[in-house]
PDB file of C-alpha atoms in Angstrom:
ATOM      1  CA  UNK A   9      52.499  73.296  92.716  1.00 39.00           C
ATOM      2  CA  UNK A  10      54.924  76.565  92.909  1.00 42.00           C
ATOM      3  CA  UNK A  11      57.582  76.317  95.293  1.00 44.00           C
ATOM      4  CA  UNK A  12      58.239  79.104  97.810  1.00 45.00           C
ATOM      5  CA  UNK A  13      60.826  81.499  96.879  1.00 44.00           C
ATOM      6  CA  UNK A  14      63.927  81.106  98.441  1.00 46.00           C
ATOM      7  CA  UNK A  15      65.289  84.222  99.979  1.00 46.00           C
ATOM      8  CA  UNK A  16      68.492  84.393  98.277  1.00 49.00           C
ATOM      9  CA  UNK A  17      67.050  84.703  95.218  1.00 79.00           C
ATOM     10  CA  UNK A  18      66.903  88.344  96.021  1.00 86.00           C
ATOM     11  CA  UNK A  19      69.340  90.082  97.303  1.00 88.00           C
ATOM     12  CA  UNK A  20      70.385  93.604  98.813  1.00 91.00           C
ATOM     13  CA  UNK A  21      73.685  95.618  98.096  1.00 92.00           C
ATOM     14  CA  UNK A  22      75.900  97.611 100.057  1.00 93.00           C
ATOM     15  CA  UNK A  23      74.627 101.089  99.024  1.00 94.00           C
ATOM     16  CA  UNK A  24      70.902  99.860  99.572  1.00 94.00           C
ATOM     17  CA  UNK A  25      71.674  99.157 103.460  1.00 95.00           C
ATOM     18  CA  UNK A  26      74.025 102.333 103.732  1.00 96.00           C
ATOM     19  CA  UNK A  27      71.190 104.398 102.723  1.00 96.00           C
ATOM     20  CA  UNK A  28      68.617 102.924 104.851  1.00 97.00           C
ATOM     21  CA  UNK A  29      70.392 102.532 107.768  1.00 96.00           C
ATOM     22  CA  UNK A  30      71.439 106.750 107.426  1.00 97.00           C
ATOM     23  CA  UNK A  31      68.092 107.409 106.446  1.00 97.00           C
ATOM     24  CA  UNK A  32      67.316 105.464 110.259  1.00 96.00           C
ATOM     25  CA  UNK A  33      69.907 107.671 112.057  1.00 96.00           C
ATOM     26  CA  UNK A  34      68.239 110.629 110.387  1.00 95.00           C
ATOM     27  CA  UNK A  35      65.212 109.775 111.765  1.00 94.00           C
ATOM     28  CA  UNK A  36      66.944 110.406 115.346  1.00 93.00           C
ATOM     29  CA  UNK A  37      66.965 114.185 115.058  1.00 93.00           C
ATOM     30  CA  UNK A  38      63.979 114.786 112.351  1.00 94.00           C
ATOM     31  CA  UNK A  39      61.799 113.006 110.064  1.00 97.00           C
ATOM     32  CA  UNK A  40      62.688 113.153 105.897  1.00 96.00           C
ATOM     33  CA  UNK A  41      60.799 111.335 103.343  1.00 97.00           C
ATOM     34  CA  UNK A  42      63.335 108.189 102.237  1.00 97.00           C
ATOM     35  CA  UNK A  43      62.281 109.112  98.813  1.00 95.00           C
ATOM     36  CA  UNK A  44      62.140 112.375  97.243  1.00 94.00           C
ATOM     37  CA  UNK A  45      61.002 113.547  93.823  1.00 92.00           C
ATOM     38  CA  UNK A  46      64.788 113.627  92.874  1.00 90.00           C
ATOM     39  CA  UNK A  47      64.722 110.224  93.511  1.00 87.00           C
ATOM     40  CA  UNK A  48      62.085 109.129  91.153  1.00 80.00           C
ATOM     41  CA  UNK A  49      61.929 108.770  87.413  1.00 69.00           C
ATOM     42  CA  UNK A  50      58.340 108.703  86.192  1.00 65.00           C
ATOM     43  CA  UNK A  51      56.174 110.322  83.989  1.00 62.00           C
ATOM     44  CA  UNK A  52      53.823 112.565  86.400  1.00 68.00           C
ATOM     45  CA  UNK A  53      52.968 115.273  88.357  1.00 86.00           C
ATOM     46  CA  UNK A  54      55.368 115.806  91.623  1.00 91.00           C
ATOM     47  CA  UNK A  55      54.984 118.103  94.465  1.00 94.00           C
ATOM     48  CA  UNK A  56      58.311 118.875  96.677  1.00 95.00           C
ATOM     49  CA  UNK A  57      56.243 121.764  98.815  1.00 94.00           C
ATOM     50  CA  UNK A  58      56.833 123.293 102.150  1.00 95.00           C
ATOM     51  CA  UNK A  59      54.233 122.686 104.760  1.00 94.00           C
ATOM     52  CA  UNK A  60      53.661 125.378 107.158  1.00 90.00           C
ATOM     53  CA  UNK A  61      51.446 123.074 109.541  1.00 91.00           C
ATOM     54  CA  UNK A  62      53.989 120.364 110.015  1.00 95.00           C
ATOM     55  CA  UNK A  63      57.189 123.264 109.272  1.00 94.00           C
ATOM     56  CA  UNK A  64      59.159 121.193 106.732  1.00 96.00           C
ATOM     57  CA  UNK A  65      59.495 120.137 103.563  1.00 96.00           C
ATOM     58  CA  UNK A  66      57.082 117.374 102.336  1.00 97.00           C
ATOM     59  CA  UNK A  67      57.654 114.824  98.919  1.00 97.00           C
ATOM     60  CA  UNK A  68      54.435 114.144  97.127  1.00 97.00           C
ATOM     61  CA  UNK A  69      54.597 111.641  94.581  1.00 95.00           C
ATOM     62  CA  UNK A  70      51.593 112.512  91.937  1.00 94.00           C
ATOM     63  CA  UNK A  71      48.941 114.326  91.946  1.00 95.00           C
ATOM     64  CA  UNK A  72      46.723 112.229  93.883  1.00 95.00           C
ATOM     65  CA  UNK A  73      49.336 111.449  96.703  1.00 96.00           C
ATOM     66  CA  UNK A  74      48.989 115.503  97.220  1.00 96.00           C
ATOM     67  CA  UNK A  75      45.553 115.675  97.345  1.00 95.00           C
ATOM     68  CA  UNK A  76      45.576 112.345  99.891  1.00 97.00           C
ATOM     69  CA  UNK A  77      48.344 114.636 101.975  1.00 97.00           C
ATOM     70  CA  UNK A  78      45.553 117.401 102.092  1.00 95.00           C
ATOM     71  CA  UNK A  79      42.747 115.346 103.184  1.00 93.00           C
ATOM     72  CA  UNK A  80      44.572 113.901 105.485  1.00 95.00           C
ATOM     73  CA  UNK A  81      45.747 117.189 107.130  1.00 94.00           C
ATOM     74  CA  UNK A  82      42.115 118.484 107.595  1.00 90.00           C
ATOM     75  CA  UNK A  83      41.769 116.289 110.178  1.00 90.00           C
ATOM     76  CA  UNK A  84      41.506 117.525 113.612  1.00 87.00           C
ATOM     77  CA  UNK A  85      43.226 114.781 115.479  1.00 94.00           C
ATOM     78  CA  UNK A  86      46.133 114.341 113.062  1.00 95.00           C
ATOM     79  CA  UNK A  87      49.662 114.942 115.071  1.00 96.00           C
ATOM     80  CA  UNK A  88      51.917 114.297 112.147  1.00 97.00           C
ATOM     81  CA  UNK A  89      52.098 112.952 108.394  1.00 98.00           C
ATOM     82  CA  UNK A  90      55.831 111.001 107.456  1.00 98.00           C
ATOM     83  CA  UNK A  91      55.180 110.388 104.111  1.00 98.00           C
ATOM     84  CA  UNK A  92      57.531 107.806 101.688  1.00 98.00           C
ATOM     85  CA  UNK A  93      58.325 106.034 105.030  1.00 98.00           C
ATOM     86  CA  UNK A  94      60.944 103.390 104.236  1.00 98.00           C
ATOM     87  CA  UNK A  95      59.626  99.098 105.447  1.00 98.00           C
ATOM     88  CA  UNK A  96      63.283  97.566 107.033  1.00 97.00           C
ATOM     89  CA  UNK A  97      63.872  95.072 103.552  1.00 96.00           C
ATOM     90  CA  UNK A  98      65.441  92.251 106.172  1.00 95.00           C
ATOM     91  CA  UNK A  99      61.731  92.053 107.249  1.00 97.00           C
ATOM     92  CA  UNK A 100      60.131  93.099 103.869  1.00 97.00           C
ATOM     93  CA  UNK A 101      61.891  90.264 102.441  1.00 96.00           C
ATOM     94  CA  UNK A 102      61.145  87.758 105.085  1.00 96.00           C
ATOM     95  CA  UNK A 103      57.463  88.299 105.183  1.00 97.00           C
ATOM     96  CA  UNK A 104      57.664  88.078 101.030  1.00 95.00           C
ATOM     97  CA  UNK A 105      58.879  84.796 101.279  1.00 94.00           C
ATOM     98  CA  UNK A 106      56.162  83.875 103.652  1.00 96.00           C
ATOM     99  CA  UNK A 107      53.848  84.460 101.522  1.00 96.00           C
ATOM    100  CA  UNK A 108      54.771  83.027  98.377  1.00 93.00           C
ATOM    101  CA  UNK A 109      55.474  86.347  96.771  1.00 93.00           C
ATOM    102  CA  UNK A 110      58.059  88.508  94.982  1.00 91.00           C
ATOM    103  CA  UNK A 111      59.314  91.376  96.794  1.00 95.00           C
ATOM    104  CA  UNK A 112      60.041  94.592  95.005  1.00 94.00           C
ATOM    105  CA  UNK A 113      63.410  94.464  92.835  1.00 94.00           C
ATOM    106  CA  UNK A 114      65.386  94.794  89.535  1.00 90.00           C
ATOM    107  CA  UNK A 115      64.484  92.161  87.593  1.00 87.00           C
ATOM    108  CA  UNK A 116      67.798  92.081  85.642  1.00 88.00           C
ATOM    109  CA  UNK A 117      69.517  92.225  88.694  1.00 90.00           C
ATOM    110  CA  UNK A 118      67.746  90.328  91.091  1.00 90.00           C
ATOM    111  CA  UNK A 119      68.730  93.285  93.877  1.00 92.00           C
ATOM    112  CA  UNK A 120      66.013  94.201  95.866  1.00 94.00           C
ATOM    113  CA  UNK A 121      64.467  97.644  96.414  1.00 95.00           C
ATOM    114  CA  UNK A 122      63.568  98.914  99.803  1.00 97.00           C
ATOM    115  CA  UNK A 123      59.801  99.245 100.071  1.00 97.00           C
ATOM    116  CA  UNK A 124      57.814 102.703 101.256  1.00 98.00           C
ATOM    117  CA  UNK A 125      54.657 103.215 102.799  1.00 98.00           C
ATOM    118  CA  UNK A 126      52.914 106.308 100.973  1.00 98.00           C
ATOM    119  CA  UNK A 127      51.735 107.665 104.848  1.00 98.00           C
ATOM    120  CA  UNK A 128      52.266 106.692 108.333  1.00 98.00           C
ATOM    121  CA  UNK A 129      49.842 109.008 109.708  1.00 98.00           C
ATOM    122  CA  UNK A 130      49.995 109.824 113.722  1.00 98.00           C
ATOM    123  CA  UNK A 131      46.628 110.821 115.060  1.00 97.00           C
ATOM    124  CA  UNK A 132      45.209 111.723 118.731  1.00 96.00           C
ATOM    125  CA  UNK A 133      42.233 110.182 120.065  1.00 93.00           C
ATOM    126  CA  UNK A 134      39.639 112.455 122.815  1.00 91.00           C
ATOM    127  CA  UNK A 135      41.907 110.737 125.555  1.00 94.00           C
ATOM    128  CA  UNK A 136      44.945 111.896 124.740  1.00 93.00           C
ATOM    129  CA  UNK A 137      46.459 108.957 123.124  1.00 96.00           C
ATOM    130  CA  UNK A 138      48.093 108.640 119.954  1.00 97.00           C
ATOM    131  CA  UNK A 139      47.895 106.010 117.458  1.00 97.00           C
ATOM    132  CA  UNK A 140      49.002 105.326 114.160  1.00 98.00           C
ATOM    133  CA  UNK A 141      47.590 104.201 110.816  1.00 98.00           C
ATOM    134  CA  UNK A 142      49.590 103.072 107.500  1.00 98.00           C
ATOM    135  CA  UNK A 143      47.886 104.707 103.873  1.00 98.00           C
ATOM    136  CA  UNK A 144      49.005 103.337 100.623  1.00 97.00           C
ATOM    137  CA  UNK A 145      47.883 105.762  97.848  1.00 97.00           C
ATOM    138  CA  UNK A 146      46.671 104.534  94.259  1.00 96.00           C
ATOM    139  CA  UNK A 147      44.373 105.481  91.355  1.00 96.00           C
ATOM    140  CA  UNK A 148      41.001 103.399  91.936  1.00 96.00           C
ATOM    141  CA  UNK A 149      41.456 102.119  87.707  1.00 96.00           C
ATOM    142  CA  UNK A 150      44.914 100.753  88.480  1.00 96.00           C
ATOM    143  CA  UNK A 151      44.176  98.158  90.868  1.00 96.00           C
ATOM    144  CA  UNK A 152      39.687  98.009  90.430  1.00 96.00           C
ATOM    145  CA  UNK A 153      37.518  97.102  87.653  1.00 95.00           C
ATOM    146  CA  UNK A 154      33.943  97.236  87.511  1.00 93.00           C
ATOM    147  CA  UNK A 155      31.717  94.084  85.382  1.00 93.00           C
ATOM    148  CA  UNK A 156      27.842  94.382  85.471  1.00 91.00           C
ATOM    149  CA  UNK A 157      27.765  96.074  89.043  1.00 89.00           C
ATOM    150  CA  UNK A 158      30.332  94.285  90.642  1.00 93.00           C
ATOM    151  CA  UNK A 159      34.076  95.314  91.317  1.00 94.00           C
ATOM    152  CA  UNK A 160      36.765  93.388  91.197  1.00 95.00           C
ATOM    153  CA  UNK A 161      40.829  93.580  91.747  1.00 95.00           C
ATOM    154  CA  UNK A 162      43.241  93.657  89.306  1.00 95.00           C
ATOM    155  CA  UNK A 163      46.639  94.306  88.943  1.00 95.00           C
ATOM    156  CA  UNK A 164      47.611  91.234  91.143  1.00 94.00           C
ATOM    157  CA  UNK A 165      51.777  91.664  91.333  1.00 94.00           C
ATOM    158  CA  UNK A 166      50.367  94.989  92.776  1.00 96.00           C
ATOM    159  CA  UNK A 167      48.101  93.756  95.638  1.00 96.00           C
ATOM    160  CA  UNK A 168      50.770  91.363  96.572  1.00 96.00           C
ATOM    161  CA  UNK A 169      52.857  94.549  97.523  1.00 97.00           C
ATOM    162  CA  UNK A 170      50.064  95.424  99.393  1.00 98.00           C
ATOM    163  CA  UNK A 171      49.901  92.250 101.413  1.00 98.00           C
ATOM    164  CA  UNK A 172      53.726  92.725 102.167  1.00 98.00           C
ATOM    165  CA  UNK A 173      53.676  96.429 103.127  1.00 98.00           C
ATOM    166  CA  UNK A 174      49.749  95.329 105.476  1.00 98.00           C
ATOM    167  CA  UNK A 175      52.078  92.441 107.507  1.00 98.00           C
ATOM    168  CA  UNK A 176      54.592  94.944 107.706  1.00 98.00           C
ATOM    169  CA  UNK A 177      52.412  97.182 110.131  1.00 98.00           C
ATOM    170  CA  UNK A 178      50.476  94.197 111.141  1.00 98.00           C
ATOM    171  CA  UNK A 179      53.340  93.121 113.340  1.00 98.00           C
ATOM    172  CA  UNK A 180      53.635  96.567 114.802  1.00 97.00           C
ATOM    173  CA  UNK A 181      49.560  96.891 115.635  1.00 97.00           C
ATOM    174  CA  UNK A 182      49.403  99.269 112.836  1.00 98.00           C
ATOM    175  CA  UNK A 183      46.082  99.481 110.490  1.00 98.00           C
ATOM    176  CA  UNK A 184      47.161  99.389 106.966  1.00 98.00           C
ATOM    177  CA  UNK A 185      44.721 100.999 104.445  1.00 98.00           C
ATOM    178  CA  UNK A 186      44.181 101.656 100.556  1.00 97.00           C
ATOM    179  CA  UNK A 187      43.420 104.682  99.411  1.00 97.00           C
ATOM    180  CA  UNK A 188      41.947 106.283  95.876  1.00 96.00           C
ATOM    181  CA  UNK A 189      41.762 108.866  94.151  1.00 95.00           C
ATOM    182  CA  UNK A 190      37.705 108.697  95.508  1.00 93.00           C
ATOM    183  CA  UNK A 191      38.898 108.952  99.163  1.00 95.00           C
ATOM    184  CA  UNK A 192      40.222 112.295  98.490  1.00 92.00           C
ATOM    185  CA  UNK A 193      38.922 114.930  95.756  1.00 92.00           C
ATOM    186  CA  UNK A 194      40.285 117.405  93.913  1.00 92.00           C
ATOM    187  CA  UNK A 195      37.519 119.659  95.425  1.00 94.00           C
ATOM    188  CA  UNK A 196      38.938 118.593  98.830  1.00 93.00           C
ATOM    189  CA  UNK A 197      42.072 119.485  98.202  1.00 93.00           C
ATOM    190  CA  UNK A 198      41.670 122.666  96.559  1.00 94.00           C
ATOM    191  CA  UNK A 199      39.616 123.720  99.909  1.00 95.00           C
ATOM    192  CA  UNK A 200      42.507 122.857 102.025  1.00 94.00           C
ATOM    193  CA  UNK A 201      44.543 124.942 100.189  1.00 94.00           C
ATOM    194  CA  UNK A 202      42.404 127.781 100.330  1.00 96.00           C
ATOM    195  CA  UNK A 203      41.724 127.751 103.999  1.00 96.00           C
ATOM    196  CA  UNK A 204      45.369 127.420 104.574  1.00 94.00           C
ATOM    197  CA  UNK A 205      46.085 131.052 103.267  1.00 95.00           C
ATOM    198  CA  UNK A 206      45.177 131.802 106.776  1.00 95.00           C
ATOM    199  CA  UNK A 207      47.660 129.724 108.679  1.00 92.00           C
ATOM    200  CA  UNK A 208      49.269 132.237 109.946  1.00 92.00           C
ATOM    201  CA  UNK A 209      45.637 134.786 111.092  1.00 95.00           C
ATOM    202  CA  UNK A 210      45.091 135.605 114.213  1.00 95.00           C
ATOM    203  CA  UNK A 211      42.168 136.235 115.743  1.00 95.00           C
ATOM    204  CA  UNK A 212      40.724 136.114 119.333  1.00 95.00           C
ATOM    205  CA  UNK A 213      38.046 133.175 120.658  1.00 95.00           C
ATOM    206  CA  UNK A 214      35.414 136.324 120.889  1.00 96.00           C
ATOM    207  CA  UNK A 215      36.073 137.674 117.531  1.00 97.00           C
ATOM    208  CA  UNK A 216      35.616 133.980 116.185  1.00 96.00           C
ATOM    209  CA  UNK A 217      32.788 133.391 117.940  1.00 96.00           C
ATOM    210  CA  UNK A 218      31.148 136.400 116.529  1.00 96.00           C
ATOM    211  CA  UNK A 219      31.888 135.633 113.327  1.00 97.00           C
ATOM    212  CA  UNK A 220      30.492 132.140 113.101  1.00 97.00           C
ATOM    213  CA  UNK A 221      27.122 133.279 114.842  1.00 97.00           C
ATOM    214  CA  UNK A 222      27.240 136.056 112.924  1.00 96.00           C
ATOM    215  CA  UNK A 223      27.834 133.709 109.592  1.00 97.00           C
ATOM    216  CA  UNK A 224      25.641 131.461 110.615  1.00 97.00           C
ATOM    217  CA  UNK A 225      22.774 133.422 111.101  1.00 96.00           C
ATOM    218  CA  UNK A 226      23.436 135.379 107.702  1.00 96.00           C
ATOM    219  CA  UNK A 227      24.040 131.881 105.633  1.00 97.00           C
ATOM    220  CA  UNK A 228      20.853 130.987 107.398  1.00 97.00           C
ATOM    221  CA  UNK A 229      18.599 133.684 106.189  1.00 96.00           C
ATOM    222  CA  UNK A 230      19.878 133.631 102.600  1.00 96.00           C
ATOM    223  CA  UNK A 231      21.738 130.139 101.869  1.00 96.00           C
ATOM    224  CA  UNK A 232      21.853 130.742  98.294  1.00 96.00           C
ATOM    225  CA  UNK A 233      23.607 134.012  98.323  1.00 97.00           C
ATOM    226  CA  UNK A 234      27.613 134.081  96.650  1.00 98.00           C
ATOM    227  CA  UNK A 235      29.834 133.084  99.789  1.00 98.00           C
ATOM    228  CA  UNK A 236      31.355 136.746  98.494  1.00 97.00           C
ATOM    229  CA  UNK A 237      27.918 138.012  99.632  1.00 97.00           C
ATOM    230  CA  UNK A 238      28.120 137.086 102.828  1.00 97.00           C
ATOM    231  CA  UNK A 239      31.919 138.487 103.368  1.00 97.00           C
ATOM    232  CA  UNK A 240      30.200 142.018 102.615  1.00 97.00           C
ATOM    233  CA  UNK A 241      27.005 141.914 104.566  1.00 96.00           C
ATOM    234  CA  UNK A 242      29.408 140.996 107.580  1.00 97.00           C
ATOM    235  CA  UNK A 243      32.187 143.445 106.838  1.00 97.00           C
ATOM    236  CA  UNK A 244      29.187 146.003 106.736  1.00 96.00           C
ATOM    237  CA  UNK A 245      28.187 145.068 110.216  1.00 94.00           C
ATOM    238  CA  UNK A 246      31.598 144.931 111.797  1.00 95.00           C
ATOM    239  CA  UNK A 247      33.059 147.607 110.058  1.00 96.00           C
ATOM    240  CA  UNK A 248      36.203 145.298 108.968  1.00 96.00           C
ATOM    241  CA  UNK A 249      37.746 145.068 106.007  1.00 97.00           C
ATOM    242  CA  UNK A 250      36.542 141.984 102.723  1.00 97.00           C
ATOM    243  CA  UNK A 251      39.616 140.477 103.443  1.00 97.00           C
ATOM    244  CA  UNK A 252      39.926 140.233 107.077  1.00 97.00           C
ATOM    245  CA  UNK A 253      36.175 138.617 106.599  1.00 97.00           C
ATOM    246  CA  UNK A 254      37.846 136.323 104.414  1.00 98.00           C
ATOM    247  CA  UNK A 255      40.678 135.632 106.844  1.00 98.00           C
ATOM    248  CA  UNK A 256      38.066 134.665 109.416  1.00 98.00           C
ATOM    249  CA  UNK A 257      36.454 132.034 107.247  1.00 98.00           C
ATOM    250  CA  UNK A 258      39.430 130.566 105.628  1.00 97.00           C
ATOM    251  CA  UNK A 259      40.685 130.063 109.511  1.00 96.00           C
ATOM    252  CA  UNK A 260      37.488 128.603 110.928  1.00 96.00           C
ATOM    253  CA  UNK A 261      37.979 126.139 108.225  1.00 96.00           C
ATOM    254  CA  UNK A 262      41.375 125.253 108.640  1.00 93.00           C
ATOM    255  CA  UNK A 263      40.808 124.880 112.241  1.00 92.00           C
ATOM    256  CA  UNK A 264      37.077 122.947 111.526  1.00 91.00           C
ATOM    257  CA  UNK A 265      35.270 125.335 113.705  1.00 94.00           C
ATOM    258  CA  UNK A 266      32.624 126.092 111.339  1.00 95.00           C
ATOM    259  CA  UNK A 267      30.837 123.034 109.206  1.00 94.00           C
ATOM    260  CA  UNK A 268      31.555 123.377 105.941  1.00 96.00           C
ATOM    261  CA  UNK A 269      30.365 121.336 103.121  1.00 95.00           C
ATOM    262  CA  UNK A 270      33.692 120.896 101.477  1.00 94.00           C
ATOM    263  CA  UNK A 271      32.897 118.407  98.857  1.00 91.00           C
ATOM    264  CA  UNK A 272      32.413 120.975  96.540  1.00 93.00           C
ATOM    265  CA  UNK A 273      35.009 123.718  95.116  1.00 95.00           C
ATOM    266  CA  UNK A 274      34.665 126.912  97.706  1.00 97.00           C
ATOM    267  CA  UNK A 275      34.058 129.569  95.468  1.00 96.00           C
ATOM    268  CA  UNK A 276      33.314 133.195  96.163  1.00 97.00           C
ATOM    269  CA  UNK A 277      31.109 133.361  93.288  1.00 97.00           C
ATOM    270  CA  UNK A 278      29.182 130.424  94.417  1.00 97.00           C
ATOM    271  CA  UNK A 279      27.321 129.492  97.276  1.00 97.00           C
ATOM    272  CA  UNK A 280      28.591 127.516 100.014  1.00 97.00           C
ATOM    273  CA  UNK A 281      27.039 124.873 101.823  1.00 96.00           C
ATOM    274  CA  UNK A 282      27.219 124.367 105.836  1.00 96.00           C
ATOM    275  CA  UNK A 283      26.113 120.770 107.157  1.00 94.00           C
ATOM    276  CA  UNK A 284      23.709 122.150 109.928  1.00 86.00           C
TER     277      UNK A 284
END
């Protein structure tokens, strides 16, 4: 039988706790990421980007933590994204011990590492309440196979860190999810980016309204027509300019007032597809 760990086989330095507990204080006046791409050394794609919806600078860890970030932003009831949100390691290393498992450290050492949640997402339900939900981030073939039909997990050091970081937010009512690389697509993400050229458009409630009856009704009468086709039969009829067309469309689908079909790249040489 394997014993349970004793707690003091890992420990925690001095810097470790000055760090978290300024990165706590911080918190007090604004939210930063407790890790940034400075901070980590591995082989990758990073993203250190300003986000004009939330106004600050966001830490994206690979390519598919971006593309989770965007997905998660095209939601209407998000309030607010803190991503690399830093687990208190007095409790991290508690719950480890509880269950039988090896919390995150330097195995020459023995020092432990503070743990992160990839998101702690805030969203708004319809009555005005907010709730949160946790969102780990990692590719499906790191921690899935699939024999004859079936999948199965791998990686098992790995889903222990799962189990630590779901008790975590477990004792604080939070959900705690997993997500892939098939939760959020590159096609996904590259149509968030597109739409959010027009962050800053405006437009009045009767000019959008015109413009989704009058896309609607042109998508309708010729679905397979270039989306660019459609931004010139409707600047012909308004008398506005391509891009203010454009504009007008990227905006309706930042703000999801027209339904898009955004599984696919949005293309102005393709057609685009509206879930009617």
């Amino acid at each position: 039988m394997s014993k349970v760990k004793r707690r003091t086989e890992v420990t925690v330095n001095k810097e470790t706790v000055t760090k978290l507990n300024k990165w706590k204080k911080d918190l007090l006046e604004k939210y930063r990421p407790y890790l940034t791409v400075r901070d980590v050394n591995q082989i990758g794609r990073r993203h250190w980007l300003f986000c004009p919806i939330q106004k600050r600078h966001v830490h994206l860890l690979s390519d598919g933590e971006y593309r989770t970030y965007k997905k998660i932003l095209s939601s209407k009831s998000v309030v607010k994204i803190e991503e690399q949100y830093a687990l208190d390691i007095d409790e991290t290393l508690d719950i480890a011990i509880a269950l039988n498992a090896i919390h995150p450290r330097d195995w020459e050492t023995n020092l432990g590492y503070v743990m992160t949640t990839d998101f702690v997402v805030t969203y708004m339900n319809k009555s005005g309440s907010t709730y949160r939900v946790a969102y780990t981030f990692k590719y499906w073939e790191q921690i899935y196979e699939e024999v004859d039909g079936k999948v199965n997990k791998i990686k098992p050091r790995t889903w222990q860190k799962f189990d630590i970081e779901r008790q975590y937010w477990k004792a604080r009512g939070v959900d705690y999810r997993v997500l892939t690389e098939r939760d959020a697509t590159k096609a996904e993400a590259w149509n968030f980016d597109y739409f959010e050229l027009a962050y800053d458009f405006k437009a009045s409630k009767s000019e959008l309204t015109e413009f989704a009856i009058g896309f609607v009704e042109a998508w309708l009468s010729a679905p397979h027509k270039w989306l660019q086709d459609h931004f010139k039969t409707l600047a012909g009829k308004t008398g506005k300019s391509f891009q203010h067309i454009q504009s007008l469309f990227q905006y309706m689908g930042l703000h999801n007032l027209l339904p898009i079909n955004c599984d696919k790249h949005i293309r102005l040489f393709r057609p685009v597809e509206l879930e009617l």
